[in-house]
mmCIF file of C-alpha atoms in Angstrom:
data_model
loop_
_atom_site.group_PDB
_atom_site.id
_atom_site.type_symbol
_atom_site.label_atom_id
_atom_site.label_comp_id
_atom_site.label_asym_id
_atom_site.label_seq_id
_atom_site.Cartn_x
_atom_site.Cartn_y
_atom_site.Cartn_z
ATOM 1 C CA MET A 20 -3.383 -19.231 -23.347
ATOM 2 C CA ASN A 21 -3.427 -23.009 -23.874
ATOM 3 C CA LYS A 22 0.344 -22.969 -24.291
ATOM 4 C CA TYR A 23 0.810 -21.266 -20.902
ATOM 5 C CA LEU A 24 -1.558 -23.711 -19.221
ATOM 6 C CA PHE A 25 0.377 -26.623 -20.717
ATOM 7 C CA ILE A 26 3.703 -25.238 -19.433
ATOM 8 C CA LEU A 27 2.171 -24.599 -16.018
ATOM 9 C CA GLY A 28 0.846 -28.139 -15.876
ATOM 10 C CA MET A 29 4.204 -29.601 -16.835
ATOM 11 C CA LEU A 30 5.903 -27.637 -14.080
ATOM 12 C CA PHE A 31 3.391 -28.937 -11.560
ATOM 13 C CA LEU A 32 3.952 -32.522 -12.724
ATOM 14 C CA LEU A 33 7.750 -32.207 -12.698
ATOM 15 C CA PRO A 34 8.287 -32.896 -8.969
ATOM 16 C CA TYR A 35 5.905 -35.846 -9.051
ATOM 17 C CA ASN A 36 7.789 -37.401 -11.972
ATOM 18 C CA VAL A 37 11.101 -36.847 -10.196
ATOM 19 C CA CYS A 38 9.777 -38.401 -7.009
ATOM 20 C CA GLY A 39 8.410 -41.416 -8.853
ATOM 21 C CA GLN A 40 11.668 -42.037 -10.668
ATOM 22 C CA LEU A 41 13.723 -41.661 -7.493
ATOM 23 C CA LYS A 42 11.470 -44.025 -5.586
ATOM 24 C CA ALA A 43 11.867 -46.689 -8.242
ATOM 25 C CA ASP A 44 15.637 -46.309 -8.734
ATOM 26 C CA ASP A 45 16.921 -45.430 -5.281
ATOM 27 C CA PRO A 46 14.509 -45.671 -2.298
ATOM 28 C CA GLY A 47 17.131 -44.246 0.048
ATOM 29 C CA LEU A 48 17.620 -41.142 -2.035
ATOM 30 C CA TYR A 49 13.841 -40.821 -2.383
ATOM 31 C CA ASN A 50 13.412 -40.808 1.394
ATOM 32 C CA ALA A 51 16.023 -38.081 1.692
ATOM 33 C CA PHE A 52 14.293 -36.117 -1.065
ATOM 34 C CA VAL A 53 10.842 -36.120 0.492
ATOM 35 C CA GLN A 54 12.310 -34.863 3.770
ATOM 36 C CA THR A 55 13.773 -31.762 2.140
ATOM 37 C CA ASP A 56 12.136 -28.335 2.307
ATOM 38 C CA SER A 57 9.582 -27.445 -0.342
ATOM 39 C CA ASP A 58 8.021 -24.038 -0.683
ATOM 40 C CA PHE A 59 4.800 -23.578 -2.612
ATOM 41 C CA GLY A 60 3.844 -19.902 -2.994
ATOM 42 C CA LEU A 61 0.111 -20.643 -3.052
ATOM 43 C CA SER A 62 0.082 -20.802 0.740
ATOM 44 C CA SER A 63 2.225 -17.732 1.273
ATOM 45 C CA PRO A 64 0.609 -14.648 2.824
ATOM 46 C CA SER A 65 1.798 -12.455 -0.029
ATOM 47 C CA PHE A 66 -0.135 -14.564 -2.506
ATOM 48 C CA ASN A 67 -3.294 -14.550 -0.449
ATOM 49 C CA ASP A 68 -3.185 -10.777 -0.002
ATOM 50 C CA ALA A 69 -2.538 -10.003 -3.680
ATOM 51 C CA ASN A 70 -5.333 -10.609 -6.139
ATOM 52 C CA GLU A 71 -5.559 -10.328 -9.868
ATOM 53 C CA VAL A 72 -7.242 -6.985 -10.480
ATOM 54 C CA SER A 73 -8.214 -5.005 -13.548
ATOM 55 C CA PRO A 74 -6.722 -1.491 -13.851
ATOM 56 C CA VAL A 75 -9.694 -0.369 -15.949
ATOM 57 C CA GLY A 76 -12.072 -1.855 -13.402
ATOM 58 C CA ALA A 77 -10.290 0.018 -10.615
ATOM 59 C CA LEU A 78 -10.486 3.255 -12.615
ATOM 60 C CA LEU A 79 -14.208 2.918 -13.333
ATOM 61 C CA ARG A 80 -15.005 2.057 -9.740
ATOM 62 C CA SER A 81 -13.267 5.181 -8.450
ATOM 63 C CA VAL A 82 -14.977 7.345 -11.056
ATOM 64 C CA VAL A 83 -18.359 6.060 -9.893
ATOM 65 C CA LEU A 84 -17.471 6.238 -6.187
ATOM 66 C CA PRO A 85 -14.121 7.747 -5.148
ATOM 67 C CA GLY A 86 -12.096 5.303 -3.081
ATOM 68 C CA TRP A 87 -13.940 2.229 -4.324
ATOM 69 C CA GLY A 88 -11.101 1.394 -6.709
ATOM 70 C CA HIS A 89 -8.566 1.420 -3.867
ATOM 71 C CA PHE A 90 -10.688 -1.028 -1.869
ATOM 72 C CA TYR A 91 -10.944 -3.181 -4.988
ATOM 73 C CA VAL A 92 -7.194 -3.265 -5.639
ATOM 74 C CA ASN A 93 -6.005 -4.191 -2.170
ATOM 75 C CA LYS A 94 -7.062 -3.790 1.444
ATOM 76 C CA ALA A 95 -3.693 -2.180 2.104
ATOM 77 C CA HIS A 96 -4.938 0.929 0.256
ATOM 78 C CA GLN A 97 -8.089 1.370 2.357
ATOM 79 C CA THR A 98 -6.791 4.503 4.077
ATOM 80 C CA ARG A 99 -6.279 6.335 0.811
ATOM 81 C CA GLY A 100 -9.627 5.082 -0.419
ATOM 82 C CA LEU A 101 -11.323 6.395 2.709
ATOM 83 C CA ILE A 102 -9.718 9.804 2.158
ATOM 84 C CA HIS A 103 -11.179 10.044 -1.350
ATOM 85 C CA LEU A 104 -14.541 8.747 -0.150
ATOM 86 C CA GLY A 105 -14.620 11.170 2.772
ATOM 87 C CA THR A 106 -13.694 14.060 0.483
ATOM 88 C CA ASP A 107 -16.506 13.168 -1.896
ATOM 89 C CA LEU A 108 -19.057 12.932 0.909
ATOM 90 C CA ALA A 109 -17.923 16.295 2.278
ATOM 91 C CA LEU A 110 -18.259 17.892 -1.165
ATOM 92 C CA ILE A 111 -21.705 16.379 -1.678
ATOM 93 C CA GLY A 112 -22.761 17.704 1.716
ATOM 94 C CA SER A 113 -21.359 21.129 0.831
ATOM 95 C CA TYR A 114 -23.219 21.163 -2.480
ATOM 96 C CA PHE A 115 -26.592 20.438 -0.918
ATOM 97 C CA GLY A 116 -25.894 22.760 1.997
ATOM 98 C CA ILE A 117 -25.021 25.682 -0.283
ATOM 99 C CA SER A 118 -27.968 24.931 -2.569
ATOM 100 C CA ILE A 119 -30.434 24.855 0.329
ATOM 101 C CA HIS A 120 -29.010 28.089 1.735
ATOM 102 C CA ALA A 121 -29.227 29.800 -1.665
ATOM 103 C CA ASN A 122 -32.852 28.702 -2.082
ATOM 104 C CA ARG A 123 -33.697 30.104 1.348
ATOM 105 C CA LEU A 124 -32.042 33.425 0.511
ATOM 106 C CA GLU A 125 -33.874 33.545 -2.799
ATOM 107 C CA LYS A 126 -37.249 33.042 -1.121
ATOM 108 C CA ASN A 127 -36.429 35.828 1.321
ATOM 109 C CA LEU A 128 -35.492 38.002 -1.646
ATOM 110 C CA GLN A 129 -38.819 37.349 -3.341
ATOM 111 C CA THR A 130 -40.732 38.172 -0.173
ATOM 112 C CA PHE A 131 -38.705 41.331 0.358
ATOM 113 C CA ALA A 132 -39.346 42.554 -3.209
ATOM 114 C CA ALA A 133 -43.070 41.932 -2.897
ATOM 115 C CA GLN A 134 -43.287 43.816 0.417
ATOM 116 C CA HIS A 135 -41.132 46.830 -0.422
ATOM 117 C CA ALA A 136 -41.290 47.163 -4.231
ATOM 118 C CA GLY A 137 -44.717 45.726 -4.984
ATOM 119 C CA THR A 138 -43.498 43.259 -7.614
ATOM 120 C CA SER A 139 -43.284 39.492 -8.010
ATOM 121 C CA ILE A 140 -39.869 38.216 -9.092
ATOM 122 C CA GLY A 141 -40.524 34.483 -8.764
ATOM 123 C CA ASN A 142 -40.547 33.743 -12.492
ATOM 124 C CA ARG A 143 -38.660 36.760 -13.799
ATOM 125 C CA ASN A 144 -35.331 36.636 -15.616
ATOM 126 C CA ARG A 145 -32.020 37.961 -14.404
ATOM 127 C CA ASP A 146 -32.313 41.241 -16.329
ATOM 128 C CA TYR A 147 -35.501 42.173 -14.498
ATOM 129 C CA LEU A 148 -33.918 41.529 -11.101
ATOM 130 C CA LEU A 149 -30.968 43.736 -12.008
ATOM 131 C CA SER A 150 -33.340 46.453 -13.185
ATOM 132 C CA ILE A 151 -35.315 46.649 -9.950
ATOM 133 C CA ALA A 152 -32.076 46.450 -7.957
ATOM 134 C CA GLU A 153 -30.583 49.463 -9.754
ATOM 135 C CA PHE A 154 -33.615 51.735 -10.197
ATOM 136 C CA ASN A 155 -36.174 52.942 -7.672
ATOM 137 C CA SER A 156 -39.123 52.521 -10.053
ATOM 138 C CA ILE A 157 -40.096 51.372 -13.518
ATOM 139 C CA GLU A 158 -40.539 55.007 -14.553
ATOM 140 C CA ALA A 159 -36.966 55.841 -13.571
ATOM 141 C CA TYR A 160 -35.719 52.768 -15.418
ATOM 142 C CA ASN A 161 -37.634 53.536 -18.652
ATOM 143 C CA ASP A 162 -36.555 57.168 -18.529
ATOM 144 C CA TYR A 163 -32.910 56.099 -18.366
ATOM 145 C CA GLN A 164 -33.307 53.663 -21.282
ATOM 146 C CA GLU A 165 -35.052 56.328 -23.394
ATOM 147 C CA ARG A 166 -32.239 58.799 -22.823
ATOM 148 C CA SER A 167 -29.724 56.046 -23.653
ATOM 149 C CA ARG A 168 -31.726 55.144 -26.800
ATOM 150 C CA ASN A 169 -32.049 51.532 -25.663
ATOM 151 C CA TRP A 170 -35.550 51.238 -27.059
ATOM 152 C CA ASP A 171 -35.588 47.437 -26.928
ATOM 153 C CA LYS A 172 -34.984 47.445 -23.162
ATOM 154 C CA ILE A 173 -37.959 49.592 -22.200
ATOM 155 C CA TYR A 174 -40.581 47.776 -20.098
ATOM 156 C CA GLU A 175 -44.271 48.088 -20.788
ATOM 157 C CA VAL A 176 -45.885 49.666 -17.761
ATOM 158 C CA ASN A 177 -48.383 47.124 -16.430
ATOM 159 C CA SER A 178 -49.141 45.170 -13.272
ATOM 160 C CA ILE A 179 -46.614 42.453 -14.162
ATOM 161 C CA ASN A 180 -43.629 44.737 -14.821
ATOM 162 C CA TYR A 181 -44.407 47.488 -12.351
ATOM 163 C CA TRP A 182 -42.235 48.154 -9.313
ATOM 164 C CA SER A 183 -41.642 51.118 -7.040
ATOM 165 C CA TRP A 184 -39.438 50.959 -3.951
ATOM 166 C CA ASP A 185 -40.852 52.455 -0.784
ATOM 167 C CA ASP A 186 -37.385 53.483 0.360
ATOM 168 C CA GLU A 187 -33.924 53.817 -1.156
ATOM 169 C CA LYS A 188 -32.456 51.832 1.735
ATOM 170 C CA ASN A 189 -34.710 48.887 0.962
ATOM 171 C CA ARG A 190 -33.579 48.887 -2.655
ATOM 172 C CA LEU A 191 -29.953 48.770 -1.524
ATOM 173 C CA SER A 192 -30.812 45.982 0.911
ATOM 174 C CA PHE A 193 -32.387 44.076 -1.964
ATOM 175 C CA LEU A 194 -29.212 44.551 -3.979
ATOM 176 C CA ARG A 195 -27.080 43.124 -1.163
ATOM 177 C CA MET A 196 -29.448 40.189 -0.692
ATOM 178 C CA ASP A 197 -29.394 39.435 -4.397
ATOM 179 C CA THR A 198 -25.586 39.528 -4.368
ATOM 180 C CA LYS A 199 -25.528 36.920 -1.588
ATOM 181 C CA VAL A 200 -27.844 34.660 -3.573
ATOM 182 C CA GLN A 201 -25.631 34.885 -6.639
ATOM 183 C CA ASP A 202 -22.464 34.313 -4.607
ATOM 184 C CA ASN A 203 -23.926 31.087 -3.241
ATOM 185 C CA ARG A 204 -25.131 29.959 -6.650
ATOM 186 C CA GLN A 205 -21.712 30.576 -8.151
ATOM 187 C CA GLN A 206 -20.088 28.283 -5.593
ATOM 188 C CA LEU A 207 -22.029 25.253 -6.851
ATOM 189 C CA PRO A 208 -20.072 24.810 -10.128
ATOM 190 C CA ALA A 209 -16.825 25.036 -8.146
ATOM 191 C CA VAL A 210 -17.986 22.268 -5.802
ATOM 192 C CA ILE A 211 -18.948 20.092 -8.771
ATOM 193 C CA SER A 212 -15.530 20.718 -10.323
ATOM 194 C CA LEU A 213 -13.831 19.591 -7.108
ATOM 195 C CA MET A 214 -15.955 16.438 -7.112
ATOM 196 C CA VAL A 215 -14.829 15.690 -10.656
ATOM 197 C CA VAL A 216 -11.182 16.344 -9.771
ATOM 198 C CA ASN A 217 -11.438 14.077 -6.724
ATOM 199 C CA ARG A 218 -12.863 11.306 -8.897
ATOM 200 C CA LEU A 219 -10.123 11.713 -11.490
ATOM 201 C CA ILE A 220 -7.365 11.645 -8.874
ATOM 202 C CA SER A 221 -8.910 8.623 -7.188
ATOM 203 C CA GLY A 222 -9.417 6.843 -10.506
ATOM 204 C CA ILE A 223 -5.895 7.488 -11.769
ATOM 205 C CA GLY A 224 -4.433 6.445 -8.426
ATOM 206 C CA ALA A 225 -6.422 3.207 -8.351
ATOM 207 C CA PHE A 226 -5.537 2.499 -11.982
ATOM 208 C CA THR A 227 -1.823 2.948 -11.267
ATOM 209 C CA LEU A 228 -1.931 0.762 -8.168
ATOM 210 C CA ALA A 229 -3.748 -2.002 -10.022
ATOM 211 C CA ARG A 230 -1.355 -1.818 -12.954
ATOM 212 C CA ASN A 231 1.710 -1.963 -10.734
ATOM 213 C CA GLN A 232 0.425 -4.761 -8.568
ATOM 214 C CA SER A 233 1.964 -8.056 -9.609
ATOM 215 C CA THR A 234 0.227 -11.182 -8.432
ATOM 216 C CA VAL A 235 2.532 -14.122 -7.930
ATOM 217 C CA VAL A 236 0.349 -17.057 -8.920
ATOM 218 C CA ASN A 237 2.697 -19.767 -7.797
ATOM 219 C CA SER A 238 6.305 -20.428 -6.989
ATOM 220 C CA LEU A 239 8.063 -23.718 -6.492
ATOM 221 C CA SER A 240 11.467 -24.571 -5.108
ATOM 222 C CA LEU A 241 12.764 -28.123 -4.734
ATOM 223 C CA HIS A 242 16.141 -28.936 -3.234
ATOM 224 C CA LEU A 243 17.841 -32.308 -2.965
ATOM 225 C CA PRO A 244 20.560 -32.830 -0.381
ATOM 226 C CA HIS A 245 24.038 -33.478 -1.611
ATOM 227 C CA THR A 246 24.997 -37.137 -1.517
ATOM 228 C CA VAL A 247 28.318 -38.341 -0.243
ATOM 229 C CA ASP A 248 29.759 -38.400 -3.746
ATOM 230 C CA ASN A 249 27.816 -35.277 -4.746
ATOM 231 C CA GLU A 250 26.461 -37.248 -7.668
ATOM 232 C CA PHE A 251 22.889 -35.989 -7.785
ATOM 233 C CA GLY A 252 21.129 -32.688 -7.298
ATOM 234 C CA ILE A 253 18.016 -31.017 -8.649
ATOM 235 C CA VAL A 254 16.480 -27.584 -8.260
ATOM 236 C CA ALA A 255 13.151 -26.631 -9.808
ATOM 237 C CA LYS A 256 11.737 -23.133 -9.482
ATOM 238 C CA TYR A 257 9.143 -21.227 -11.436
ATOM 239 C CA SER A 258 6.916 -18.214 -11.054
ATOM 240 C CA VAL A 259 4.090 -16.707 -13.074
ATOM 241 C CA GLN A 260 3.257 -13.003 -12.797
ATOM 242 C CA PHE A 261 0.434 -10.879 -14.141
#
């Protein structure tokens, strides 16, 4: 690093040394020299717009918040960053919307089971819900399990396990309601997966943009006019890229 700084410093000092020597040896040539065009890249728009960025930093930013890495790399990529950010916000909204809807359906399901089957399903496992959805009563369920020799699946007949549907249609309605709840619940992992994919795409895109972006730190061009005898000329140009 010190070596590069030394070289950079020497290149900055080069025009000043040339100017000093010309002024001492040939004032006329010096006056012609200082009137020539000089271009220093530090003031160029391309330098001001391009910043030294970290590809890893861009990746991590987009993983945390999709689109953030694109804003970090360059303002020119704001549109793509906004697309990733908007997609993430839409997915987050979908997740909470589906979750709230599923919770509402589940509460309706619990109320329906209590009214028409006389059982509380609030803290019961999935197997119990499937049992009351498929059989009209606990007696019918236990009778089926006995005939199938599934002794470990028989429920003890008590106030906690007991259910008896008042109508076959209500049991079928419960089954359809339960299916809707499960369909909504099963959408949540898919939404989360899409959020992860969006973050990965945004992160990889920001990483690639940051890696490919080359920041021109400085550029220098010095030109001396040709003299009558074409005896003297100097051109100095350098650039440093990251």
